[in-house]
Tab-separated table of C-alpha atoms in Angstrom:
chain	number	residue	atom	x	y	z
A	125	MET	CA	-186.437	102.258	-26.600
A	126	SER	CA	-190.141	102.173	-26.295
A	127	LYS	CA	-190.297	102.239	-22.830
A	128	PRO	CA	-193.567	103.908	-21.706
A	129	ASP	CA	-193.486	107.072	-20.028
A	130	VAL	CA	-194.723	105.786	-16.605
A	131	THR	CA	-194.931	108.906	-14.643
A	132	ALA	CA	-197.094	110.994	-17.278
A	133	HIS	CA	-199.500	108.286	-17.608
A	134	SER	CA	-200.005	105.484	-15.568
A	135	LEU	CA	-200.207	107.094	-12.325
A	136	PRO	CA	-203.870	108.172	-11.433
A	137	PRO	CA	-204.680	111.595	-10.570
A	138	ARG	CA	-204.743	112.780	-6.885
A	139	LEU	CA	-206.657	115.415	-5.108
A	140	HIS	CA	-203.533	117.884	-4.924
A	141	PRO	CA	-201.347	117.585	-7.922
A	142	LEU	CA	-197.686	117.864	-7.264
A	143	PRO	CA	-197.185	121.429	-8.791
A	144	LEU	CA	-200.028	122.432	-6.280
A	145	ARG	CA	-198.599	121.017	-3.364
A	146	ILE	CA	-194.982	122.239	-3.900
A	147	MET	CA	-196.744	125.904	-4.320
A	148	HIS	CA	-198.584	125.259	-1.191
A	149	TRP	CA	-195.575	124.482	1.010
A	150	ILE	CA	-193.605	127.319	-0.782
A	151	ASN	CA	-196.545	129.851	0.149
A	152	ALA	CA	-196.621	128.524	3.833
A	153	LEU	CA	-192.808	129.348	3.879
A	154	ALA	CA	-193.437	132.707	2.332
A	155	ILE	CA	-196.227	133.824	4.576
A	156	PHE	CA	-193.833	132.485	7.595
A	157	ILE	CA	-191.206	134.923	6.494
A	158	MET	CA	-193.529	137.954	5.619
A	159	ILE	CA	-195.750	137.862	8.643
A	160	GLY	CA	-192.655	137.393	11.092
A	161	SER	CA	-190.525	139.965	9.307
A	162	GLY	CA	-193.457	142.431	9.216
A	163	TRP	CA	-193.953	142.100	13.074
A	164	LYS	CA	-190.610	143.332	13.362
A	165	ILE	CA	-191.110	146.163	11.057
A	166	TYR	CA	-194.290	147.067	12.775
A	167	ASN	CA	-192.488	147.169	15.950
A	168	ASP	CA	-190.487	150.101	14.940
A	169	ASP	CA	-193.683	152.405	14.670
A	170	VAL	CA	-196.603	150.687	16.167
A	171	ILE	CA	-200.152	151.364	14.909
A	172	PHE	CA	-201.821	150.246	18.298
A	173	GLY	CA	-200.122	151.256	21.355
A	174	PHE	CA	-201.211	148.231	23.269
A	175	LEU	CA	-199.872	145.826	20.689
A	176	HIS	CA	-195.965	145.247	20.368
A	177	PHE	CA	-194.927	141.891	19.173
A	178	PRO	CA	-192.420	140.039	21.497
A	179	ASP	CA	-188.738	140.204	20.045
A	180	TRP	CA	-188.853	136.210	20.265
A	181	LEU	CA	-191.681	135.863	18.091
A	182	VAL	CA	-190.354	138.322	14.889
A	183	ILE	CA	-187.908	137.602	12.456
A	184	GLY	CA	-184.821	139.650	12.395
A	185	LYS	CA	-183.058	140.949	15.579
A	186	TRP	CA	-182.513	144.352	14.219
A	187	ALA	CA	-184.545	146.619	11.910
A	188	GLN	CA	-182.463	146.135	8.944
A	189	TYR	CA	-182.611	142.402	9.109
A	190	GLY	CA	-186.598	142.335	9.535
A	191	LEU	CA	-186.670	144.842	6.422
A	192	GLN	CA	-184.086	142.438	4.661
A	193	TRP	CA	-186.359	139.465	5.227
A	194	HIS	CA	-189.639	141.281	4.188
A	195	PHE	CA	-188.038	142.348	0.740
A	196	PHE	CA	-186.690	139.164	0.183
A	197	GLY	CA	-189.920	136.938	1.055
A	198	MET	CA	-192.138	139.544	-1.051
A	199	TRP	CA	-190.561	137.800	-4.196
A	200	ILE	CA	-191.203	134.292	-3.153
A	201	PHE	CA	-194.711	135.326	-2.061
A	202	VAL	CA	-195.694	137.358	-5.050
A	203	LEU	CA	-193.985	134.917	-7.727
A	204	ASN	CA	-195.412	131.723	-6.015
A	205	GLY	CA	-198.689	133.563	-5.555
A	206	LEU	CA	-198.792	134.427	-9.418
A	207	ALA	CA	-197.914	130.951	-10.323
A	208	TYR	CA	-200.729	129.563	-8.154
A	209	ILE	CA	-203.328	131.810	-9.353
A	210	SER	CA	-202.149	131.137	-12.830
A	211	TYR	CA	-202.441	127.546	-12.502
A	212	GLY	CA	-205.717	127.572	-10.415
A	213	ILE	CA	-207.251	129.422	-13.545
A	214	ALA	CA	-205.419	127.456	-16.524
A	215	THR	CA	-206.242	124.013	-15.301
A	216	GLY	CA	-209.967	124.948	-14.127
A	217	ARG	CA	-209.097	123.935	-10.491
A	218	PHE	CA	-210.325	127.063	-9.243
A	219	ARG	CA	-213.631	126.683	-11.008
A	220	ARG	CA	-213.999	123.058	-10.253
A	221	LYS	CA	-213.240	123.469	-6.379
A	222	LEU	CA	-214.654	126.878	-5.432
A	223	PHE	CA	-217.520	127.569	-7.686
A	224	PRO	CA	-220.530	127.568	-7.716
A	225	ILE	CA	-220.877	129.072	-4.285
A	226	SER	CA	-224.569	129.310	-2.929
A	227	VAL	CA	-225.490	131.429	-0.245
A	228	ARG	CA	-228.191	128.849	1.315
A	229	GLU	CA	-225.422	126.397	1.297
A	230	VAL	CA	-223.132	128.663	3.214
A	231	PHE	CA	-225.659	129.135	5.899
A	232	ALA	CA	-226.560	125.271	5.820
A	233	THR	CA	-222.733	124.541	6.447
A	234	ILE	CA	-222.477	127.098	9.184
A	235	GLY	CA	-225.655	125.559	10.925
A	236	GLU	CA	-223.946	121.859	10.444
A	237	ALA	CA	-220.612	123.294	11.806
A	238	LEU	CA	-222.236	124.515	15.006
A	239	ARG	CA	-224.180	121.285	15.602
A	240	PHE	CA	-220.993	119.389	15.140
A	241	HIS	CA	-222.721	117.736	12.184
A	242	LEU	CA	-220.089	118.863	9.646
A	243	ARG	CA	-218.861	115.905	7.253
A	244	HIS	CA	-215.344	115.949	6.297
A	245	ASP	CA	-215.143	112.266	5.267
A	246	ASP	CA	-214.704	113.403	1.420
A	247	LEU	CA	-211.407	115.570	1.071
A	248	THR	CA	-212.313	116.054	-2.607
A	249	HIS	CA	-215.059	118.105	-2.108
A	250	TYR	CA	-215.075	121.534	-0.350
A	251	ASN	CA	-218.293	122.691	1.306
A	252	ALA	CA	-219.764	126.227	0.999
A	253	VAL	CA	-218.010	127.731	3.888
A	254	GLN	CA	-214.583	126.508	2.918
A	255	LYS	CA	-215.255	127.615	-0.758
A	256	VAL	CA	-216.168	131.354	0.635
A	257	LEU	CA	-213.065	130.933	2.789
A	258	TYR	CA	-210.510	129.955	0.184
A	259	LEU	CA	-211.652	132.590	-2.466
A	260	GLY	CA	-211.719	135.347	0.594
A	261	ILE	CA	-208.152	134.524	1.475
A	262	MET	CA	-206.851	134.807	-2.203
A	263	LEU	CA	-208.572	138.061	-2.512
A	264	VAL	CA	-206.991	139.048	1.031
A	265	GLY	CA	-203.486	137.726	-0.671
A	266	ILE	CA	-204.106	140.154	-3.716
A	267	LEU	CA	-204.754	143.196	-1.243
A	268	ILE	CA	-201.962	142.703	0.788
A	269	VAL	CA	-199.532	142.659	-2.149
A	270	ILE	CA	-201.326	145.640	-3.513
A	271	SER	CA	-201.350	147.889	-0.363
A	272	GLY	CA	-197.675	146.204	0.133
A	273	LEU	CA	-197.002	147.982	-3.241
A	274	ALA	CA	-198.362	151.164	-2.124
A	275	LEU	CA	-196.485	151.313	1.030
A	276	TRP	CA	-192.865	150.391	-0.823
A	277	LYS	CA	-193.498	152.997	-3.289
A	278	PRO	CA	-196.092	155.768	-2.327
A	279	ILE	CA	-194.359	158.295	-4.762
A	280	GLN	CA	-193.551	156.111	-7.630
A	281	PHE	CA	-197.232	154.328	-7.538
A	282	SER	CA	-198.726	157.567	-6.096
A	283	GLU	CA	-201.842	156.875	-8.220
A	284	LEU	CA	-202.182	153.515	-6.151
A	285	ALA	CA	-201.542	154.941	-3.075
A	286	GLY	CA	-203.857	157.617	-3.388
A	287	LEU	CA	-206.695	155.115	-3.647
A	288	PHE	CA	-205.914	154.319	0.081
A	289	GLY	CA	-205.904	157.893	1.106
A	290	SER	CA	-203.255	158.625	3.871
A	291	PHE	CA	-199.908	156.855	4.092
A	292	GLN	CA	-201.076	155.342	7.566
A	293	THR	CA	-204.315	153.859	5.939
A	294	ILE	CA	-202.237	151.924	3.677
A	295	ARG	CA	-200.240	150.673	6.664
A	296	LEU	CA	-203.675	149.943	8.374
A	297	VAL	CA	-204.953	147.986	5.395
A	298	HIS	CA	-201.688	146.065	5.110
A	299	PHE	CA	-201.865	145.170	8.777
A	300	LEU	CA	-205.243	144.242	8.732
A	301	CYS	CA	-204.877	141.823	5.693
A	302	MET	CA	-202.033	140.255	7.587
A	303	SER	CA	-204.482	139.950	10.477
A	304	ALA	CA	-206.802	138.352	7.967
A	305	ILE	CA	-204.226	135.772	6.759
A	306	LEU	CA	-203.369	135.139	10.535
A	307	ALA	CA	-206.868	134.276	11.446
A	308	PHE	CA	-207.237	132.009	8.351
A	309	ILE	CA	-204.072	130.139	9.345
A	310	LEU	CA	-205.371	129.640	12.821
A	311	VAL	CA	-208.675	127.970	11.538
A	312	HIS	CA	-206.867	126.387	8.566
A	313	VAL	CA	-204.242	124.733	10.873
A	314	THR	CA	-206.425	123.795	13.513
A	315	LEU	CA	-208.949	121.837	11.023
A	316	ALA	CA	-205.992	120.362	9.243
A	317	LEU	CA	-204.886	118.963	12.729
A	318	LEU	CA	-208.366	117.992	13.444
A	319	VAL	CA	-208.756	116.254	10.225
A	320	PRO	CA	-205.011	114.763	9.659
A	321	GLN	CA	-205.927	112.856	6.377
A	322	SER	CA	-206.149	116.632	4.896
A	323	LEU	CA	-202.584	117.286	6.153
A	324	VAL	CA	-201.384	114.033	4.717
A	325	ALA	CA	-203.067	114.675	1.424
A	326	MET	CA	-201.037	117.991	1.291
A	327	VAL	CA	-198.054	116.175	1.550
A	328	THR	CA	-198.536	112.720	-0.534
A	329	GLY	CA	-201.515	114.079	-2.799
A	330	GLY	CA	-204.216	112.419	-1.084
A	331	PRO	CA	-206.793	110.382	-2.360
A	332	ILE	CA	-207.000	109.114	-6.237
A	333	VAL	CA	-209.570	111.517	-7.900
A	334	ASP	CA	-212.532	109.645	-9.171
A	335	GLU	CA	-212.321	109.266	-13.077
A	336	GLY	CA	-215.950	109.606	-13.331
A	337	GLN	CA	-215.997	113.000	-11.487
A	338	ARG	CA	-212.862	114.218	-13.060
A	339	GLN	CA	-214.414	113.723	-16.524
A	340	ALA	CA	-217.680	115.373	-15.324
A	341	ALA	CA	-215.444	118.333	-14.208
A	342	PRO	CA	-215.071	121.073	-16.957
A	343	ALA	CA	-211.999	121.522	-18.544
A	344	ALA	CA	-210.158	118.501	-16.937
A	345	PRO	CA	-206.451	119.671	-17.388
A	346	GLU	CA	-203.604	117.475	-18.667
A	347	ILE	CA	-201.131	118.997	-16.028
A	348	GLU	CA	-203.599	117.161	-13.354
A	349	ALA	CA	-202.475	113.872	-14.609
A	350	THR	CA	-199.120	114.328	-13.224
A	351	PRO	CA	-199.065	113.631	-9.642
B	159	MET	CA	-168.873	138.915	16.031
B	160	SER	CA	-169.551	142.701	16.420
B	161	ILE	CA	-171.376	144.806	18.477
B	162	ARG	CA	-174.768	145.895	17.195
B	163	PHE	CA	-176.801	148.867	17.822
B	164	PRO	CA	-180.360	148.755	18.294
B	165	ILE	CA	-180.947	150.575	15.313
B	166	ALA	CA	-184.682	150.787	15.756
B	167	ALA	CA	-184.436	152.891	18.758
B	168	ILE	CA	-182.117	155.140	17.196
B	169	LEU	CA	-184.215	156.245	14.045
B	170	ARG	CA	-187.408	156.813	16.354
B	171	PRO	CA	-188.234	160.416	16.580
B	172	HIS	CA	-187.942	161.789	19.862
B	173	LYS	CA	-190.396	164.206	21.050
B	174	THR	CA	-189.281	164.811	24.298
B	175	LEU	CA	-185.848	165.089	25.840
B	176	GLY	CA	-186.174	162.429	28.336
B	177	ARG	CA	-183.814	159.388	29.011
B	178	SER	CA	-182.176	158.069	25.927
B	179	PRO	CA	-184.282	155.421	24.486
B	180	THR	CA	-181.108	154.057	22.940
B	181	LYS	CA	-179.555	153.340	26.395
B	182	ARG	CA	-182.533	152.185	27.722
B	183	LEU	CA	-183.055	149.696	24.998
B	184	ALA	CA	-179.396	148.544	25.208
B	185	VAL	CA	-180.144	148.233	29.255
B	186	ASP	CA	-183.177	146.012	28.539
B	187	ASP	CA	-181.390	143.866	26.152
B	188	ILE	CA	-178.644	142.978	28.668
B	189	ASN	CA	-181.479	142.427	31.187
B	190	ARG	CA	-183.228	139.974	29.158
B	191	ARG	CA	-180.362	138.233	27.942
B	192	GLY	CA	-178.967	138.120	31.560
B	193	LEU	CA	-182.071	136.267	32.638
B	194	ILE	CA	-181.478	133.822	29.718
B	195	ARG	CA	-178.021	133.032	30.018
B	196	GLY	CA	-177.528	133.455	33.781
B	197	ALA	CA	-174.989	135.422	36.050
B	198	ALA	CA	-171.886	133.424	34.620
B	199	SER	CA	-171.868	135.899	31.578
B	200	LEU	CA	-169.353	137.151	29.105
B	201	GLY	CA	-169.698	140.581	30.151
B	202	ALA	CA	-171.769	143.167	28.784
B	203	LEU	CA	-170.227	143.533	25.547
B	204	GLY	CA	-170.341	139.693	24.792
B	205	LEU	CA	-174.241	140.174	25.796
B	206	LEU	CA	-174.720	142.852	23.131
B	207	THR	CA	-173.636	140.542	20.511
B	208	GLY	CA	-175.868	139.038	18.236
B	209	CYS	CA	-177.114	135.580	17.717
B	210	ASP	CA	-179.671	136.016	14.835
B	211	VAL	CA	-179.622	133.717	11.971
B	212	SER	CA	-179.874	136.970	9.799
B	213	GLU	CA	-175.972	137.563	10.879
B	214	GLU	CA	-175.023	134.218	9.737
B	215	PRO	CA	-172.657	135.014	6.749
B	216	PRO	CA	-174.605	132.759	4.214
B	217	VAL	CA	-177.802	134.119	5.363
B	218	GLN	CA	-176.688	137.567	5.675
B	219	SER	CA	-174.811	137.415	1.815
B	220	LEU	CA	-177.903	136.090	0.288
B	221	LEU	CA	-180.222	138.859	2.027
B	222	ARG	CA	-177.733	141.628	0.993
B	223	THR	CA	-177.788	140.285	-2.607
B	224	VAL	CA	-181.590	140.397	-2.812
B	225	SER	CA	-181.284	143.990	-1.331
B	226	ALA	CA	-178.796	144.968	-4.168
B	227	TRP	CA	-181.233	143.362	-6.661
B	228	ASN	CA	-183.843	145.405	-5.073
B	229	ASP	CA	-181.944	148.581	-5.787
B	230	GLY	CA	-181.847	147.559	-9.374
B	231	VAL	CA	-185.626	146.932	-9.600
B	232	GLN	CA	-186.036	150.615	-7.648
B	233	GLU	CA	-183.899	152.127	-10.190
B	234	THR	CA	-185.793	150.479	-13.108
B	235	ILE	CA	-189.160	151.533	-11.856
B	236	LEU	CA	-188.093	155.021	-11.069
B	237	ARG	CA	-190.222	157.627	-13.064
B	238	PRO	CA	-187.600	160.286	-13.188
B	239	SER	CA	-190.011	163.336	-13.670
B	240	HIS	CA	-192.910	162.007	-11.964
B	241	LEU	CA	-193.945	164.377	-9.245
B	242	ALA	CA	-194.691	163.219	-5.558
B	243	PRO	CA	-198.018	164.674	-4.218
B	244	THR	CA	-197.759	168.212	-2.688
B	245	PHE	CA	-199.891	169.510	0.295
B	246	SER	CA	-201.016	172.871	1.228
B	247	PRO	CA	-199.186	175.141	4.035
B	248	SER	CA	-202.023	174.305	6.631
B	249	GLN	CA	-200.879	170.649	6.713
B	250	VAL	CA	-197.465	171.156	7.516
B	251	VAL	CA	-196.137	169.800	10.894
B	252	LYS	CA	-194.111	172.363	12.893
B	253	PRO	CA	-191.350	171.622	14.337
B	254	PRO	CA	-190.595	169.002	11.746
B	255	ARG	CA	-189.943	165.447	13.362
B	256	PHE	CA	-186.340	164.858	14.507
B	257	ASN	CA	-184.493	161.794	13.115
B	258	ALA	CA	-180.869	160.988	13.374
B	259	TYR	CA	-178.618	158.011	14.523
B	260	TYR	CA	-178.427	159.939	17.935
B	261	ASP	CA	-180.824	161.993	20.105
B	262	ILE	CA	-181.680	165.571	19.451
B	263	GLU	CA	-180.045	166.763	22.455
B	264	ASP	CA	-176.481	165.141	21.205
B	265	VAL	CA	-176.877	167.420	18.004
B	266	LYS	CA	-173.613	169.348	17.512
B	267	PRO	CA	-174.911	172.982	15.894
B	268	VAL	CA	-172.711	173.905	12.925
B	269	ASP	CA	-171.388	177.396	12.855
B	270	GLY	CA	-173.008	179.239	9.852
B	271	ALA	CA	-170.419	181.923	9.909
B	272	THR	CA	-167.394	179.795	9.303
B	273	TRP	CA	-169.252	176.835	7.415
B	274	LYS	CA	-168.327	176.191	3.613
B	275	LEU	CA	-169.867	173.677	1.503
B	276	GLU	CA	-166.917	171.721	-0.212
B	277	LEU	CA	-167.417	170.320	-3.741
B	278	VAL	CA	-165.603	167.139	-4.597
B	279	GLY	CA	-165.395	164.783	-7.563
B	280	ARG	CA	-166.429	165.189	-11.040
B	281	ILE	CA	-167.445	168.947	-10.578
B	282	ASP	CA	-165.711	171.626	-12.827
B	283	ASN	CA	-166.097	174.359	-10.433
B	284	LYS	CA	-164.952	173.105	-6.988
B	285	GLN	CA	-165.157	176.858	-5.227
B	286	PRO	CA	-166.313	176.168	-1.874
B	287	TRP	CA	-169.642	178.200	-1.228
B	288	THR	CA	-170.216	180.124	1.798
B	289	ALA	CA	-173.554	179.752	3.452
B	290	GLN	CA	-174.353	183.509	2.409
B	291	GLN	CA	-173.721	182.597	-0.993
B	292	LEU	CA	-175.986	179.717	-0.998
B	293	TYR	CA	-178.639	181.445	0.791
B	294	GLN	CA	-178.606	183.878	-2.242
B	295	LEU	CA	-179.505	181.255	-4.831
B	296	PRO	CA	-183.081	181.329	-5.966
B	297	GLU	CA	-185.369	179.183	-3.894
B	298	GLN	CA	-187.725	176.477	-4.625
B	299	GLU	CA	-190.371	175.198	-2.015
B	300	VAL	CA	-191.612	171.744	-1.878
B	301	ILE	CA	-194.572	170.676	0.730
B	302	ILE	CA	-193.990	166.935	0.674
B	303	ARG	CA	-194.553	164.023	2.466
B	304	HIS	CA	-191.474	162.775	4.725
B	305	VAL	CA	-191.620	158.885	5.000
B	306	CYS	CA	-189.470	157.109	7.503
B	307	VAL	CA	-188.195	153.543	7.156
B	308	GLU	CA	-189.710	152.934	10.594
B	309	GLY	CA	-193.336	153.677	9.325
B	310	TRP	CA	-194.121	157.178	10.430
B	311	ASP	CA	-194.759	160.213	8.149
B	312	TYR	CA	-195.372	163.687	8.128
B	313	ILE	CA	-196.109	166.765	5.987
B	314	GLY	CA	-192.897	169.095	5.689
B	315	GLN	CA	-192.543	172.394	3.958
B	316	TRP	CA	-189.043	172.935	2.722
B	317	SER	CA	-187.162	175.444	0.545
B	318	GLY	CA	-183.893	175.924	-0.947
B	319	PRO	CA	-181.929	175.876	-4.109
B	320	ASN	CA	-182.961	173.264	-6.526
B	321	LEU	CA	-180.286	170.384	-6.580
B	322	ARG	CA	-180.423	169.761	-10.254
B	323	ASP	CA	-179.896	173.658	-10.828
B	324	PHE	CA	-177.042	173.458	-8.394
B	325	LEU	CA	-175.059	170.774	-10.067
B	326	HIS	CA	-175.624	172.629	-13.160
B	327	ARG	CA	-174.342	175.953	-11.849
B	328	VAL	CA	-171.258	174.301	-10.549
B	329	GLY	CA	-170.441	172.470	-13.901
B	330	ALA	CA	-171.243	168.860	-12.383
B	331	ASP	CA	-171.036	165.917	-14.666
B	332	LEU	CA	-174.719	164.990	-14.874
B	333	THR	CA	-173.837	161.569	-16.287
B	334	ALA	CA	-172.064	160.413	-13.745
B	335	LYS	CA	-173.664	157.676	-11.464
B	336	TYR	CA	-174.027	159.000	-7.744
B	337	VAL	CA	-174.220	162.163	-5.751
B	338	TYR	CA	-172.588	161.858	-2.272
B	339	PHE	CA	-173.256	163.970	0.572
B	340	ILE	CA	-170.658	163.945	3.428
B	341	CYS	CA	-172.064	165.445	6.941
B	342	SER	CA	-170.354	167.428	9.750
B	343	ASP	CA	-171.502	164.446	12.220
B	344	ASP	CA	-169.658	161.634	10.097
B	345	TYR	CA	-173.080	160.628	8.186
B	346	THR	CA	-172.740	160.108	4.765
B	347	GLU	CA	-175.487	159.332	2.247
B	348	SER	CA	-175.716	158.932	-1.593
B	349	ILE	CA	-178.215	158.996	-3.872
B	350	ASP	CA	-178.544	158.213	-7.953
B	351	MET	CA	-178.047	160.771	-10.449
B	352	ALA	CA	-181.708	160.325	-11.621
B	353	SER	CA	-182.896	160.818	-8.298
B	354	ALA	CA	-180.619	163.949	-7.544
B	355	LEU	CA	-181.946	165.539	-11.027
B	356	HIS	CA	-185.414	164.996	-9.760
B	357	PRO	CA	-187.597	168.184	-9.945
B	358	GLN	CA	-188.437	167.790	-6.070
B	359	THR	CA	-184.970	167.247	-4.964
B	360	ILE	CA	-183.563	170.398	-3.036
B	361	LEU	CA	-180.823	171.581	-0.861
B	362	ALA	CA	-182.956	172.814	1.742
B	363	THR	CA	-181.896	175.795	3.930
B	364	LYS	CA	-185.659	176.610	5.192
B	365	TYR	CA	-188.647	175.121	6.982
B	366	ALA	CA	-191.817	176.777	7.002
B	367	GLY	CA	-190.188	180.040	5.568
B	368	ASP	CA	-187.553	180.165	8.437
B	369	VAL	CA	-183.931	179.218	8.346
B	370	ILE	CA	-183.656	175.631	9.544
B	371	THR	CA	-182.860	175.267	13.161
B	372	ASP	CA	-179.577	173.146	14.158
B	373	PRO	CA	-181.369	169.801	14.848
B	374	PHE	CA	-183.079	169.705	11.202
B	375	GLY	CA	-179.595	170.130	9.473
B	376	TYR	CA	-178.514	173.812	9.646
B	377	PRO	CA	-177.208	175.151	7.372
B	378	LEU	CA	-177.527	172.868	4.735
B	379	ARG	CA	-179.597	169.647	3.899
B	380	LEU	CA	-180.980	167.283	1.367
B	381	ARG	CA	-184.543	167.038	1.028
B	382	THR	CA	-186.280	164.853	-2.130
B	383	SER	CA	-189.509	163.736	-2.282
B	384	ILE	CA	-188.690	160.304	-3.768
B	385	LYS	CA	-186.495	158.905	-1.110
B	386	LEU	CA	-187.059	157.644	2.722
B	387	GLY	CA	-186.056	159.841	5.408
B	388	TYR	CA	-182.717	158.621	6.077
B	389	LYS	CA	-181.610	159.518	2.471
B	390	ASN	CA	-182.137	163.184	3.382
B	391	ALA	CA	-178.740	163.935	4.817
B	392	LYS	CA	-178.443	166.805	7.063
B	393	TRP	CA	-175.483	169.402	7.888
B	394	ILE	CA	-174.127	168.776	4.720
B	395	LYS	CA	-170.419	169.780	4.422
B	396	ALA	CA	-169.384	168.341	1.062
B	397	ILE	CA	-170.963	167.206	-2.084
B	398	GLU	CA	-169.269	164.808	-4.140
B	399	VAL	CA	-170.066	163.340	-7.809
B	400	SER	CA	-168.835	160.085	-8.362
B	401	ASN	CA	-169.162	156.992	-10.540
B	402	ASP	CA	-167.783	154.823	-7.804
B	403	PHE	CA	-170.444	153.090	-5.528
B	404	ARG	CA	-169.325	153.223	-2.100
B	405	GLU	CA	-171.534	152.093	1.225
B	406	THR	CA	-172.969	154.759	2.826
B	407	PHE	CA	-173.875	155.307	6.796
B	408	TRP	CA	-177.107	153.091	6.846
B	409	SER	CA	-176.343	150.843	3.721
B	410	LYS	CA	-173.147	149.570	5.637
B	411	GLN	CA	-175.557	148.205	8.283
B	412	GLY	CA	-177.726	146.705	6.233
B	413	PHE	CA	-180.333	149.128	5.289
B	414	ASN	CA	-181.404	149.206	1.658
B	415	TRP	CA	-179.308	151.602	-0.465
B	416	PHE	CA	-181.539	153.145	-2.868
B	417	ALA	CA	-184.498	153.437	-0.424
B	418	GLY	CA	-186.673	154.848	-2.954
B	419	ILE	CA	-190.482	155.507	-2.202
């Protein structure tokens, strides 16, 4: 009757709490669907004459399948993204992990990276470049949704579409956001493979977060106590 | 297993009357697959059949369910009287860009002298209309953007009777759900009533002030500012007002039915 709730209280908090890990991998799947099907849609009317994505690389054999996947994946991407941003703000995770960002530190980190002196033994702390990139990619994620909305409904949301100028400009912005996400993924995945414990951490939760550090952090949330 | 067509190539506007891109793509497809599967093939028809995961029945069923859900979402966010931006005559592209499920040289012209517009379904006065009668109705001009599902767009200048006025004139049931357009080339399209009653939805008879030419839908076509290009039926021979939903030419093949923009 008075059995203690083990899961909620006795397990120590980890670097990546379970909800965050779930959202990370759902996002990975959504991005995969969106980029693969987006390339299929792009191929029907290319923006750059030299760029045509090979058939084996795209999702959807015919145009309608690419479109079906894209307008299915958008719900996963947007709903999961909203959940992630709400979680990051509500738990104080964004504030803790991504701020403050010092410009001086950004340059210092770039210098260290170029001299191969970058330390990555502490997964729980993001360096300044990581902070800039994670924050930047979130802004790109928001912009790709906004430009996507303007592309999908240029008349119903004509006020929004008007901010971009022409319809083709919206396509270009949407495409460039995809390119930025792709570049981010290349760096992100490369580094995750170079520092395999970071990849493992996104599956298992990673190192236990130091209690003192946790208490020092502003607004340490209840929810992070659930691994 | 069914034979599928390279839809992408078919929807593409063809500026030149060269070799059919449709046929070229199909040939490329055979060559590519031929290389993969080797000479011992199942024949050309077998090679054209799909093997995409999207076509697997459970996957296709899920994707179509989501597409139908998206129809509902679009219906909800539709602002029935919100006007699309309009443009100046100097921005108009002449002639308009061609789009159909076949090439421009395969267009079968409609004889305007014998042509009649049939009216079907929930309409009080089903008296057919001749082109002459239709062309005498008051005209509305819209200079609007055509957006193709493929991603291209252009500004077009269309004029003709307003569809809402026309439906009202013939005593159509404006509370019905759908308006169907049955075309001379066996194409069918349908739009929701709210879109049919939109102020920028017209039965176009003219482009840039002149009677529309054969490839662009003479003698009568639909032009609405709030749908993707493929919803704008050309060479209309009958209009039907109905409460029953039937799949249309592109929706049968998996394209979104509502296709609002």
